[in-house]
Amino acid sequence: MDANALARRLFHQAAEPYRPHLSVVYGELSNEPKQEVIPGLSAFAQQSFQADRVHLVKACSLEPRDWHEISSASLSRANGR
C-alpha cells in the first residue's frame, strides 16, 4: 500500500481525484499584484495549447528559485505524434 493511501485510511480521509493543473503565477503576492493579474486570466483561459513534454520538479519551498527539475519525458509518440 502506498503512503498516501495508508495516511488517508489512518486519518479517515476520502481519496481525492487527481487534478492536474497549470499554475500561471508563482510566489506569495500581496493583493495588489493579484488584482492586476486577474483581468487577464479570462483571455488566458480561452486559449488552448498542446503539451509535448512533462517535467517532474522537486519543489523544496514555495519559491520557484528553489525548484529543481528531476526529470522530463516526451509526450509525443515515436512516430512523431
GROMACS .gro file of C-alpha atoms in nm:
model
   81
    1MET     CA    1   0.000   0.000   0.000
    2ASP     CA    2   0.138   0.342  -0.088
    3ALA     CA    3   0.196   0.604   0.181
    4ASN     CA    4  -0.082   0.833   0.059
    5ALA     CA    5  -0.345   0.558   0.074
    6LEU     CA    6  -0.225   0.449   0.417
    7ALA     CA    7  -0.236   0.804   0.555
    8ARG     CA    8  -0.585   0.859   0.415
    9ARG     CA    9  -0.705   0.538   0.577
   10LEU     CA   10  -0.545   0.619   0.915
   11PHE     CA   11  -0.681   0.976   0.921
   12HIS     CA   12  -1.021   0.880   0.776
   13GLN     CA   13  -0.980   1.096   0.466
   14ALA     CA   14  -1.155   1.018   0.139
   15ALA     CA   15  -0.944   0.968  -0.171
   16GLU     CA   16  -0.935   1.278  -0.387
   17PRO     CA   17  -0.938   1.259  -0.766
   18TYR     CA   18  -0.619   1.350  -0.949
   19ARG     CA   19  -0.649   1.709  -1.068
   20PRO     CA   20  -0.364   1.821  -1.289
   21HIS     CA   21  -0.332   2.196  -1.317
   22LEU     CA   22  -0.133   2.474  -1.476
   23SER     CA   23  -0.012   2.748  -1.245
   24VAL     CA   24   0.026   3.083  -1.416
   25VAL     CA   25   0.162   3.283  -1.121
   26TYR     CA   26   0.402   3.166  -0.852
   27GLY     CA   27   0.510   3.312  -0.523
   28GLU     CA   28   0.350   3.491  -0.235
   29LEU     CA   29   0.197   3.810  -0.371
   30SER     CA   30   0.018   4.093  -0.197
   31ASN     CA   31  -0.337   4.171  -0.304
   32GLU     CA   32  -0.238   4.450  -0.549
   33PRO     CA   33  -0.035   4.235  -0.794
   34LYS     CA   34  -0.303   3.964  -0.778
   35GLN     CA   35  -0.570   4.216  -0.875
   36GLU     CA   36  -0.356   4.328  -1.171
   37VAL     CA   37  -0.326   3.970  -1.299
   38ILE     CA   38  -0.690   3.865  -1.260
   39PRO     CA   39  -0.838   4.062  -1.556
   40GLY     CA   40  -0.601   3.891  -1.800
   41LEU     CA   41  -0.686   3.540  -1.683
   42SER     CA   42  -1.020   3.513  -1.863
   43ALA     CA   43  -0.849   3.567  -2.201
   44PHE     CA   44  -0.579   3.319  -2.100
   45ALA     CA   45  -0.843   3.060  -2.007
   46GLN     CA   46  -0.988   3.078  -2.360
   47GLN     CA   47  -0.656   2.970  -2.513
   48SER     CA   48  -0.551   2.616  -2.587
   49PHE     CA   49  -0.213   2.453  -2.619
   50GLN     CA   50  -0.067   2.113  -2.681
   51ALA     CA   51   0.179   1.986  -2.424
   52ASP     CA   52   0.457   1.778  -2.573
   53ARG     CA   53   0.665   1.725  -2.259
   54VAL     CA   54   0.605   1.668  -1.891
   55HIS     CA   55   0.858   1.777  -1.628
   56LEU     CA   56   0.899   1.639  -1.278
   57VAL     CA   57   1.011   1.916  -1.044
   58LYS     CA   58   1.122   1.890  -0.683
   59ALA     CA   59   0.975   2.193  -0.507
   60CYS     CA   60   1.186   2.239  -0.194
   61SER     CA   61   1.000   2.555  -0.099
   62LEU     CA   62   0.730   2.789  -0.226
   63GLU     CA   63   0.997   2.989  -0.409
   64PRO     CA   64   1.049   2.884  -0.774
   65ARG     CA   65   1.422   2.966  -0.747
   66ASP     CA   66   1.447   2.668  -0.509
   67TRP     CA   67   1.280   2.426  -0.751
   68HIS     CA   68   1.488   2.167  -0.937
   69GLU     CA   69   1.393   1.961  -1.240
   70ILE     CA   70   1.432   1.593  -1.161
   71SER     CA   71   1.335   1.452  -1.498
   72SER     CA   72   1.135   1.520  -1.812
   73ALA     CA   73   0.974   1.300  -2.073
   74SER     CA   74   0.827   1.347  -2.417
   75LEU     CA   75   0.454   1.301  -2.459
   76SER     CA   76   0.491   1.252  -2.834
   77ARG     CA   77   0.469   0.910  -2.991
   78ALA     CA   78   0.779   0.764  -3.151
   79ASN     CA   79   0.631   0.822  -3.498
   80GLY     CA   80   0.610   1.198  -3.449
   81ARG     CA   81   0.266   1.235  -3.281
   0.00000   0.00000   0.00000
